[in-house]
Amino acid sequence: MAEVRNQPVKPALPSGVRDFGPQEVARRRYVFDTLRRVFERYGYQPLETPVMELLSTLEGKYGEEGDRLLFRILNSGDAFAVWKEKYGDHLIGQFGFPLRDIAEKGLRYDLTVPFARYVVMNRHRLAFPFRRYQIQPVFRADRPQKGRYREFYQCDADVIGSNSLLLEAELIKIYDDAFSELGLNVTIRINSRKVLLGLAQCCGAEQQFYAMTVVLDKLDRIGLDGVEQELGRLGWNAEQRQMLRALFHVEGSNEERVQKAGALLTQTAGEEGCRELQQTLHWLNVLGAPHQAVEVDFSLARGLNYYTGIIYEVVSRDGTLKSSLGGGGRYDDLTGVFGLPGISGVGISFGADRIYDVMAELNLFPATSESHTRLLFCCMDQASMYWAAPLLSDLRRRGLPAEMYPEPEKLQKQLRYAHSRGIPYAALVGEQERYTNRLTVKDLRSGQQQSVAPHELYEKII
RNA sequence: GUGGUUGUAGCUCAGUUGGUUAGAGCACCAGAUUGUGGAUCUGGGGGUCGGGGGUUCAAGUCCCCUCAUCCACCCCA
């Protein structure tokens, strides 16, 4: 490490990750705090898990695409030692080799899988149904673009250990509360994977279920004709596509559409899916009508293939970002892969970074001052600094954020600093003030200043 | 992973058919103001024009490679 550096390192960041300055942090906290408050109101308990997990925990849970997007961590020490031993030095760089030989850890891809891992490891000390929320960054080795980052925060709420559709309805209420409190207008789309499965069964294309969901998910982008075209490419004939058209052409309120769809999909999993949607909507009504738009949408599919029941997606109704601000659903057997089968869970996720982006675009953040500091002591000389220091400490002891400019610089410089920091008051201290035992307190917003005795200072600026 | 876009000062950008010493606004620093911020004026610091190679008497400008960026696809929050 004792390298001689003649060239300064160019400061830069890997793509897709970001620094957050003071103002951004304040605004992000506002989003996180709002979500936290709502989660806790619904009885969810906080959980934090490590950024890194064993690759065996992560791999194979997110589909082929997900595996490709996992950040893998090179083993420490000589990561290639095992590999060299197996294949010999000379082959390095010439052939592919099993990744597990050099990397056994990875950065988490979402919060749901680590949660499932946690539940299985701690099953004996948890009271089921277990509700937890988790607000932490996740990592994806994706190509960054608008609204897409390599490190971003997910804010998840999941319940594990109950099949009740009351939970489904509560999660919609959580979305409703949270987005309403943030001042965003959104549409909460819901569907059931069982309806989609029923559709596939109805068309005799059950083995193409996953491929079908991927195509359906594009409906709002490529339209019904586009979807039919792509399904045609998958080998769907006119009759099958007619079935699909029928499902998407049902009209009426959410309840009516679910009822009609159920009739279309008799003898399939779709019937049960529609019953569950009906029941969820009923619970939602009983809990109280939501403020945000809730829309049953049979084209909603969700990419992650562990969902098995009701699924959710939230999209903004304002602003230019069209991708989803959150999503979730029920998964019947997420803990099964960790050796605890038959436990059902349901959960939702908020994409905090996208929520931030939309709110920033729409100017929805309440005005926050740059700093919390209320008062800056501006001292003309060293003696004044000594004189004012006990007053500074006194303010802080009483809980009032205050600072002293650390050098006796010229006033102009000190006041300019206070101004650029957004500090509302400056206490000027020089020979005069020391001599009369009073401070000159300046209100930076009005420009007015007055002479204040030391013991009045706290009251004047609070 | 696929296709395209753009790389010039800390930031946003200009820079003609290749032609002297590469510019502007904002930001920053200093002064006008030896004890008063925001506004104004004056001055100043700052750039291997993303990197490498090539064409040319001459390249920020043209060609090739490479890296980065943003956008779209794929997929997702």
XYZ file of C-alpha atoms (C1' of nucleotides) in Angstrom:
539
model
C 0.000 0.000 0.000
C 3.037 2.261 0.086
C 2.662 3.111 -3.555
C 3.973 6.423 -4.788
C 1.209 8.387 -6.433
C 2.219 11.076 -8.882
C -1.242 11.471 -10.399
C -4.193 12.436 -8.239
C -7.052 9.942 -8.451
C -9.969 11.269 -10.430
C -12.923 11.217 -8.038
C -15.766 9.211 -9.490
C -18.533 6.807 -8.628
C -19.400 3.459 -10.183
C -22.402 3.870 -12.427
C -25.846 3.441 -10.980
C -24.971 4.475 -7.421
C -25.293 7.904 -5.864
C -24.225 10.175 -3.033
C -26.962 11.922 -1.108
C -26.283 15.469 0.071
C -27.850 17.070 3.147
C -31.016 18.150 1.391
C -31.524 14.806 -0.314
C -30.992 12.989 2.953
C -33.591 15.176 4.643
C -36.080 14.484 1.879
C -35.350 10.772 1.770
C -35.846 10.616 5.513
C -39.187 12.267 5.058
C -40.192 9.420 2.722
C -38.757 6.712 4.986
C -40.318 8.210 8.116
C -43.728 8.375 6.488
C -43.518 4.727 5.453
C -42.196 3.670 8.838
C -45.052 5.425 10.587
C -47.631 3.695 8.393
C -46.016 0.269 8.740
C -45.957 0.546 12.505
C -49.542 1.733 12.575
C -50.493 -1.590 11.004
C -48.501 -3.602 13.516
C -45.398 -4.382 11.471
C -42.097 -4.818 13.301
C -38.726 -3.672 12.011
C -36.102 -6.064 10.690
C -32.653 -5.492 9.257
C -30.558 -8.076 7.460
C -27.011 -7.903 6.053
C -26.267 -6.427 2.630
C -24.502 -9.646 1.716
C -25.938 -13.122 1.678
C -24.621 -16.485 0.602
C -25.115 -16.990 -3.101
C -26.846 -20.260 -2.267
C -29.522 -18.162 -0.549
C -29.971 -15.825 -3.478
C -29.462 -17.908 -6.604
C -32.416 -19.422 -8.359
C -35.016 -17.300 -6.578
C -35.501 -14.614 -9.175
C -35.465 -16.522 -12.422
C -32.713 -16.634 -14.983
C -32.735 -12.876 -15.474
C -32.439 -12.320 -11.736
C -29.392 -14.559 -11.448
C -27.706 -12.561 -14.172
C -28.302 -9.343 -12.220
C -26.798 -10.587 -8.946
C -23.704 -8.772 -7.739
C -21.223 -11.460 -6.740
C -18.448 -10.854 -4.239
C -15.027 -12.271 -4.918
C -13.835 -14.497 -2.075
C -11.281 -12.802 0.127
C -7.678 -13.897 0.159
C -6.533 -15.485 -3.066
C -9.931 -16.022 -4.591
C -8.458 -18.015 -7.408
C -6.546 -20.448 -5.188
C -9.138 -23.210 -5.376
C -9.474 -22.698 -9.041
C -5.730 -22.836 -9.655
C -5.507 -26.033 -7.686
C -8.237 -27.622 -9.749
C -7.323 -26.416 -13.175
C -3.777 -25.119 -12.982
C -2.269 -21.672 -13.221
C -1.797 -21.574 -16.927
C -5.488 -21.834 -17.710
C -6.533 -18.635 -15.983
C -8.303 -16.391 -18.409
C -8.588 -19.083 -21.063
C -11.658 -20.961 -19.936
C -14.792 -20.281 -18.043
C -14.904 -21.817 -14.587
C -17.567 -22.424 -11.981
C -18.351 -19.128 -10.278
C -18.858 -20.761 -6.895
C -15.141 -21.548 -6.779
C -14.294 -17.876 -6.555
C -17.461 -16.280 -5.163
C -19.723 -17.632 -2.495
C -21.342 -14.372 -1.397
C -23.481 -11.815 -3.178
C -25.282 -8.540 -2.508
C -28.955 -8.958 -1.770
C -31.269 -8.525 -4.736
C -34.411 -7.814 -2.756
C -35.629 -7.961 0.840
C -38.169 -10.756 0.507
C -35.788 -13.663 0.065
C -33.538 -12.598 2.974
C -36.717 -12.261 5.015
C -37.750 -15.822 4.155
C -34.266 -16.983 5.126
C -34.554 -15.113 8.420
C -37.963 -16.595 9.178
C -36.741 -20.146 8.639
C -33.631 -19.576 10.765
C -35.665 -18.024 13.588
C -38.913 -19.903 13.283
C -38.887 -21.002 16.914
C -38.710 -17.558 18.399
C -41.225 -15.843 16.131
C -44.934 -15.480 16.858
C -46.920 -16.269 13.736
C -48.443 -14.603 11.872
C -45.266 -12.526 11.838
C -45.445 -9.013 10.423
C -42.207 -7.268 9.612
C -41.133 -4.198 7.717
C -37.689 -3.551 6.342
C -36.175 -0.406 4.839
C -32.768 -1.131 3.354
C -30.810 -0.878 0.126
C -30.776 -3.672 -2.435
C -28.428 -4.145 -5.372
C -28.879 -5.130 -8.988
C -26.188 -5.352 -11.652
C -28.561 -3.838 -14.176
C -27.785 -1.156 -16.744
C -28.846 2.075 -15.084
C -31.354 4.364 -16.757
C -34.188 6.694 -15.825
C -35.659 5.495 -12.542
C -33.318 2.538 -12.422
C -30.331 2.343 -10.118
C -27.834 -0.309 -9.116
C -28.258 0.503 -5.461
C -31.726 1.502 -4.340
C -33.885 1.311 -1.260
C -36.802 -0.996 -0.925
C -39.294 -0.546 1.860
C -41.066 -3.825 2.410
C -43.915 -4.973 4.584
C -44.670 -8.704 4.709
C -46.781 -10.995 6.835
C -45.880 -14.623 6.979
C -47.903 -17.474 8.424
C -51.494 -16.672 7.522
C -53.709 -17.221 4.498
C -56.263 -14.598 5.463
C -57.252 -12.208 2.712
C -57.725 -9.569 5.388
C -53.970 -9.142 5.105
C -54.226 -8.566 1.373
C -56.780 -5.835 2.009
C -54.671 -4.297 4.778
C -51.684 -4.087 2.466
C -53.794 -2.135 -0.010
C -54.701 0.180 2.869
C -51.032 0.591 3.646
C -50.363 1.632 0.065
C -53.365 3.919 0.266
C -52.300 5.564 3.531
C -48.665 5.922 2.569
C -49.142 7.462 -0.859
C -51.901 9.722 0.424
C -49.680 10.972 3.235
C -46.865 11.600 0.764
C -49.270 13.610 -1.395
C -49.005 11.381 -4.466
C -51.823 10.307 -6.749
C -51.399 6.677 -7.692
C -53.283 3.754 -9.104
C -53.066 0.542 -7.123
C -53.508 -2.280 -9.597
C -54.413 -5.704 -8.308
C -54.828 -9.100 -9.907
C -54.427 -12.740 -9.015
C -51.856 -15.109 -10.420
C -54.581 -17.714 -10.179
C -56.692 -15.796 -12.677
C -53.742 -15.794 -15.048
C -53.163 -19.483 -14.445
C -56.861 -20.067 -15.088
C -56.559 -18.203 -18.367
C -53.637 -20.371 -19.416
C -55.527 -23.514 -18.414
C -58.601 -22.364 -20.272
C -56.489 -22.012 -23.381
C -54.766 -25.318 -22.858
C -51.467 -23.502 -22.519
C -50.640 -24.190 -18.908
C -47.070 -25.136 -19.729
C -46.612 -21.692 -21.269
C -47.909 -19.937 -18.165
C -44.739 -18.032 -17.369
C -44.108 -16.938 -20.961
C -47.717 -15.806 -21.125
C -47.437 -13.648 -18.013
C -44.381 -11.907 -19.403
C -46.297 -11.023 -22.564
C -49.444 -9.927 -20.710
C -47.440 -7.601 -18.544
C -46.637 -5.512 -21.607
C -50.294 -4.854 -22.405
C -50.280 -1.161 -21.524
C -47.128 -0.619 -23.568
C -47.813 -2.609 -26.745
C -51.626 -2.848 -26.635
C -53.928 -5.807 -27.046
C -52.933 -6.280 -30.681
C -49.272 -6.372 -29.745
C -49.966 -8.924 -27.040
C -51.870 -11.114 -29.477
C -49.036 -10.862 -31.949
C -46.501 -12.010 -29.381
C -48.754 -14.814 -28.198
C -49.165 -15.861 -31.817
C -45.414 -16.183 -31.916
C -45.687 -18.492 -28.914
C -48.045 -20.646 -30.957
C -51.401 -19.431 -29.703
C -54.197 -19.923 -32.232
C -57.141 -17.640 -32.939
C -59.446 -19.451 -30.557
C -57.062 -19.103 -27.647
C -56.509 -15.439 -28.369
C -60.278 -14.952 -28.514
C -60.443 -16.282 -24.963
C -57.908 -13.723 -23.895
C -59.762 -10.940 -25.628
C -62.940 -11.932 -23.842
C -61.255 -11.670 -20.456
C -59.847 -8.222 -21.184
C -63.131 -6.943 -22.562
C -65.187 -7.523 -19.433
C -66.501 -4.207 -18.222
C -67.976 -2.669 -15.116
C -66.857 -1.966 -11.588
C -64.054 -3.995 -10.018
C -66.582 -6.302 -8.393
C -68.554 -6.766 -11.597
C -65.485 -7.508 -13.668
C -64.217 -10.037 -11.182
C -67.606 -11.745 -11.201
C -67.754 -11.892 -14.999
C -64.187 -13.136 -15.212
C -64.989 -15.872 -12.741
C -67.798 -17.007 -15.004
C -65.466 -17.065 -17.994
C -62.850 -19.135 -16.212
C -65.001 -21.872 -14.691
C -63.350 -25.190 -13.964
C -59.930 -23.536 -13.670
C -57.755 -21.960 -11.020
C -59.243 -18.698 -12.234
C -62.442 -19.360 -10.325
C -60.621 -19.429 -7.033
C -58.574 -16.418 -8.044
C -61.741 -14.436 -8.675
C -63.236 -15.555 -5.379
C -60.125 -14.305 -3.631
C -60.230 -10.997 -5.454
C -63.886 -10.660 -4.514
C -63.124 -11.395 -0.890
C -60.199 -8.966 -0.835
C -62.356 -6.197 -2.279
C -64.977 -6.990 0.326
C -62.470 -6.717 3.165
C -61.241 -3.479 1.686
C -64.752 -2.061 1.759
C -65.267 -3.140 5.325
C -61.999 -1.528 6.363
C -63.032 1.690 4.669
C -62.959 2.905 1.093
C -59.458 3.862 -0.064
C -58.601 7.371 -1.242
C -56.374 6.242 -4.078
C -57.672 4.472 -7.181
C -57.772 0.703 -6.780
C -58.161 -1.126 -10.036
C -58.534 -4.804 -10.776
C -56.411 -5.345 -13.856
C -56.245 -8.815 -15.381
C -53.174 -7.936 -17.397
C -51.068 -7.319 -14.327
C -48.544 -10.159 -14.114
C -45.393 -9.257 -12.106
C -42.095 -10.694 -13.217
C -40.924 -12.384 -10.057
C -42.171 -15.901 -10.350
C -42.581 -16.706 -6.687
C -45.969 -15.005 -6.491
C -48.925 -17.373 -6.419
C -52.011 -15.418 -5.297
C -53.112 -11.804 -5.252
C -50.522 -9.452 -6.765
C -50.140 -5.675 -6.583
C -48.504 -2.913 -8.494
C -48.553 0.832 -7.904
C -48.046 3.397 -10.645
C -47.994 7.161 -10.411
C -50.783 9.066 -12.112
C -48.729 12.256 -12.385
C -45.229 12.950 -13.576
C -43.134 11.402 -16.309
C -41.901 8.267 -14.587
C -44.092 5.490 -15.827
C -42.463 2.527 -14.144
C -43.866 1.134 -10.940
C -43.447 2.757 -7.532
C -44.149 -0.479 -5.721
C -45.328 -4.006 -6.066
C -45.960 -7.193 -4.204
C -48.152 -10.184 -3.757
C -48.775 -13.477 -2.035
C -46.313 -16.315 -2.225
C -47.473 -19.686 -1.023
C -44.199 -21.386 -0.458
C -41.278 -18.998 -0.278
C -39.747 -20.657 2.774
C -40.039 -24.099 1.160
C -36.651 -23.778 -0.533
C -35.119 -23.239 2.914
C -36.717 -26.397 4.263
C -39.890 -24.991 5.785
C -42.698 -25.849 3.366
C -46.338 -24.853 3.423
C -46.042 -21.422 4.994
C -47.818 -18.674 3.144
C -46.772 -15.060 3.074
C -47.934 -11.855 1.496
C -46.088 -8.600 1.152
C -45.606 -5.318 -0.637
C -42.637 -3.187 -1.517
C -42.193 0.538 -1.976
C -39.475 1.782 -4.338
C -38.261 4.725 -2.272
C -35.938 6.112 -4.942
C -38.619 6.251 -7.591
C -41.047 7.747 -5.101
C -38.386 10.353 -4.387
C -37.897 11.050 -8.099
C -41.615 11.530 -8.722
C -42.037 13.728 -5.640
C -39.050 15.831 -6.614
C -40.416 16.283 -10.118
C -43.816 17.324 -8.778
C -42.350 19.523 -6.044
C -44.144 17.659 -3.289
C -41.497 17.959 -0.607
C -42.233 20.319 2.249
C -39.681 23.100 2.488
C -36.815 22.007 4.666
C -34.059 24.341 5.713
C -30.566 23.411 4.767
C -29.489 22.932 8.373
C -31.092 22.719 11.771
C -28.713 25.287 13.191
C -30.651 28.237 14.590
C -27.820 30.570 15.491
C -24.275 31.267 14.395
C -21.894 33.147 16.688
C -19.841 35.528 14.573
C -16.870 36.688 16.607
C -14.497 39.501 15.631
C -11.516 38.308 17.603
C -10.198 35.482 19.703
C -11.243 37.132 22.979
C -14.835 37.351 21.731
C -14.780 33.654 20.902
C -13.764 32.875 24.480
C -16.420 35.238 25.749
C -19.198 33.637 23.652
C -18.210 29.988 24.017
C -20.067 29.458 27.332
C -23.204 30.956 25.752
C -22.836 28.538 22.845
C -22.621 25.608 25.236
C -25.597 26.863 27.185
C -27.785 26.974 24.067
C -26.728 23.473 23.116
C -27.386 22.215 26.633
C -30.921 23.518 26.286
C -31.314 21.606 23.038
C -30.934 24.437 20.584
C -28.636 23.669 17.649
C -26.009 26.411 17.449
C -22.551 26.930 16.018
C -19.628 29.261 16.350
C -17.672 30.211 13.256
C -14.341 28.606 14.098
C -12.111 31.511 13.087
C -12.358 35.210 13.872
C -12.730 35.996 10.172
C -14.122 39.223 8.839
C -17.826 39.599 9.477
C -18.662 39.609 5.817
C -17.317 36.128 5.413
C -19.046 34.805 8.511
C -22.427 36.259 7.585
C -22.141 34.961 4.075
C -21.533 31.529 5.533
C -24.621 31.808 7.753
C -26.646 32.902 4.762
C -25.539 30.097 2.495
C -26.215 27.575 5.255
C -29.696 28.939 5.796
C -29.032 29.739 9.460
C -31.733 32.187 10.585
C -29.868 34.112 13.304
C -26.363 35.483 13.770
C -24.992 36.702 17.107
C -22.310 39.312 16.502
C -19.682 39.528 19.169
C -16.851 42.053 19.255
C -15.249 44.533 21.585
C -18.439 46.570 21.981
C -20.499 43.542 22.965
C -17.968 42.329 25.472
C -17.682 45.799 26.979
C -21.458 46.261 27.373
C -22.097 42.579 28.127
C -24.743 42.359 25.422
C -24.933 40.565 22.064
C -25.982 41.946 18.725
C -28.487 39.458 17.345
C -29.276 39.729 13.680
C -32.299 38.146 12.052
C -30.935 37.087 8.682
C -34.346 36.915 7.075
C -35.600 40.395 7.997
C -32.187 41.983 8.257
C -33.131 43.576 11.566
C -30.837 43.415 14.530
C -31.146 44.169 18.201
C -29.066 44.228 21.326
C -29.732 41.277 23.603
C -28.507 40.401 27.074
C -26.864 36.962 27.332
C -29.622 35.541 29.535
C -32.307 36.613 26.995
C -30.591 34.960 24.051
C -32.359 31.610 24.219
C -35.813 33.204 24.315
C -35.009 35.544 21.426
C -34.080 32.860 18.927
C -36.099 29.827 19.894
C -27.051 -8.981 -22.580
C -28.967 -5.920 -27.467
C -29.559 -1.110 -30.101
C -28.775 4.065 -30.173
C -27.090 9.026 -27.890
C -23.649 12.201 -25.801
C -18.510 13.101 -23.725
C -15.206 20.657 -23.891
C -13.922 24.584 -16.570
C -16.984 22.391 -10.212
C -22.239 22.732 -13.015
C -25.112 23.899 -17.774
C -23.438 24.465 -22.496
C -21.171 27.335 -27.202
C -17.059 26.402 -30.420
C -18.310 27.747 -38.356
C -15.979 23.847 -44.533
C -10.126 21.158 -39.832
C -6.554 27.113 -39.215
C -3.376 32.016 -34.101
C -3.241 31.858 -27.247
C -10.482 27.016 -26.528
C -15.113 30.718 -24.839
C -19.937 32.178 -22.075
C -23.397 31.893 -17.990
C -23.721 30.050 -13.146
C -20.621 28.650 -9.013
C -15.925 29.748 -6.436
C -11.986 33.336 -4.526
C -10.456 38.519 -3.779
C -11.628 43.738 -3.743
C -15.193 48.089 -3.750
C -17.101 47.796 2.421
C -10.276 48.230 8.600
C -17.769 45.491 12.518
C -22.698 43.405 8.690
C -25.205 38.304 4.407
C -28.753 38.442 -0.103
C -28.242 42.995 -4.886
C -24.562 45.555 -8.036
C -19.704 46.520 -10.056
C -14.336 45.302 -10.779
C -10.615 41.743 -10.875
C -8.874 36.573 -10.330
C -8.108 31.290 -10.210
C -9.292 27.382 -12.777
C -9.293 22.822 -19.040
C -3.518 17.066 -21.186
C -11.395 19.339 -25.075
C -13.002 11.275 -21.537
C -8.476 7.970 -22.872
C -5.374 5.705 -26.799
C -4.042 5.343 -31.848
C -4.452 7.223 -36.977
C -5.117 10.919 -41.279
C -3.000 16.009 -41.976
C 1.677 21.271 -42.706
C -2.271 21.792 -38.867
C -7.397 17.963 -35.009
C -11.912 20.152 -29.696
C -13.507 19.460 -35.050
C -12.282 13.837 -39.624
C -11.391 8.090 -39.067
C -10.602 3.601 -35.854
C -10.418 1.450 -30.995
C -11.563 1.933 -25.893
C -13.869 3.847 -21.533
C -17.776 6.559 -19.459
C -22.755 8.604 -19.872
C -27.785 8.953 -20.876
C -32.018 6.810 -23.496
C -34.666 2.588 -25.330
C -35.225 -2.857 -25.374
C -35.006 -7.030 -21.952
C -36.327 -7.075 -17.016
C -37.686 -4.536 -12.709
C -38.489 -0.812 -7.562
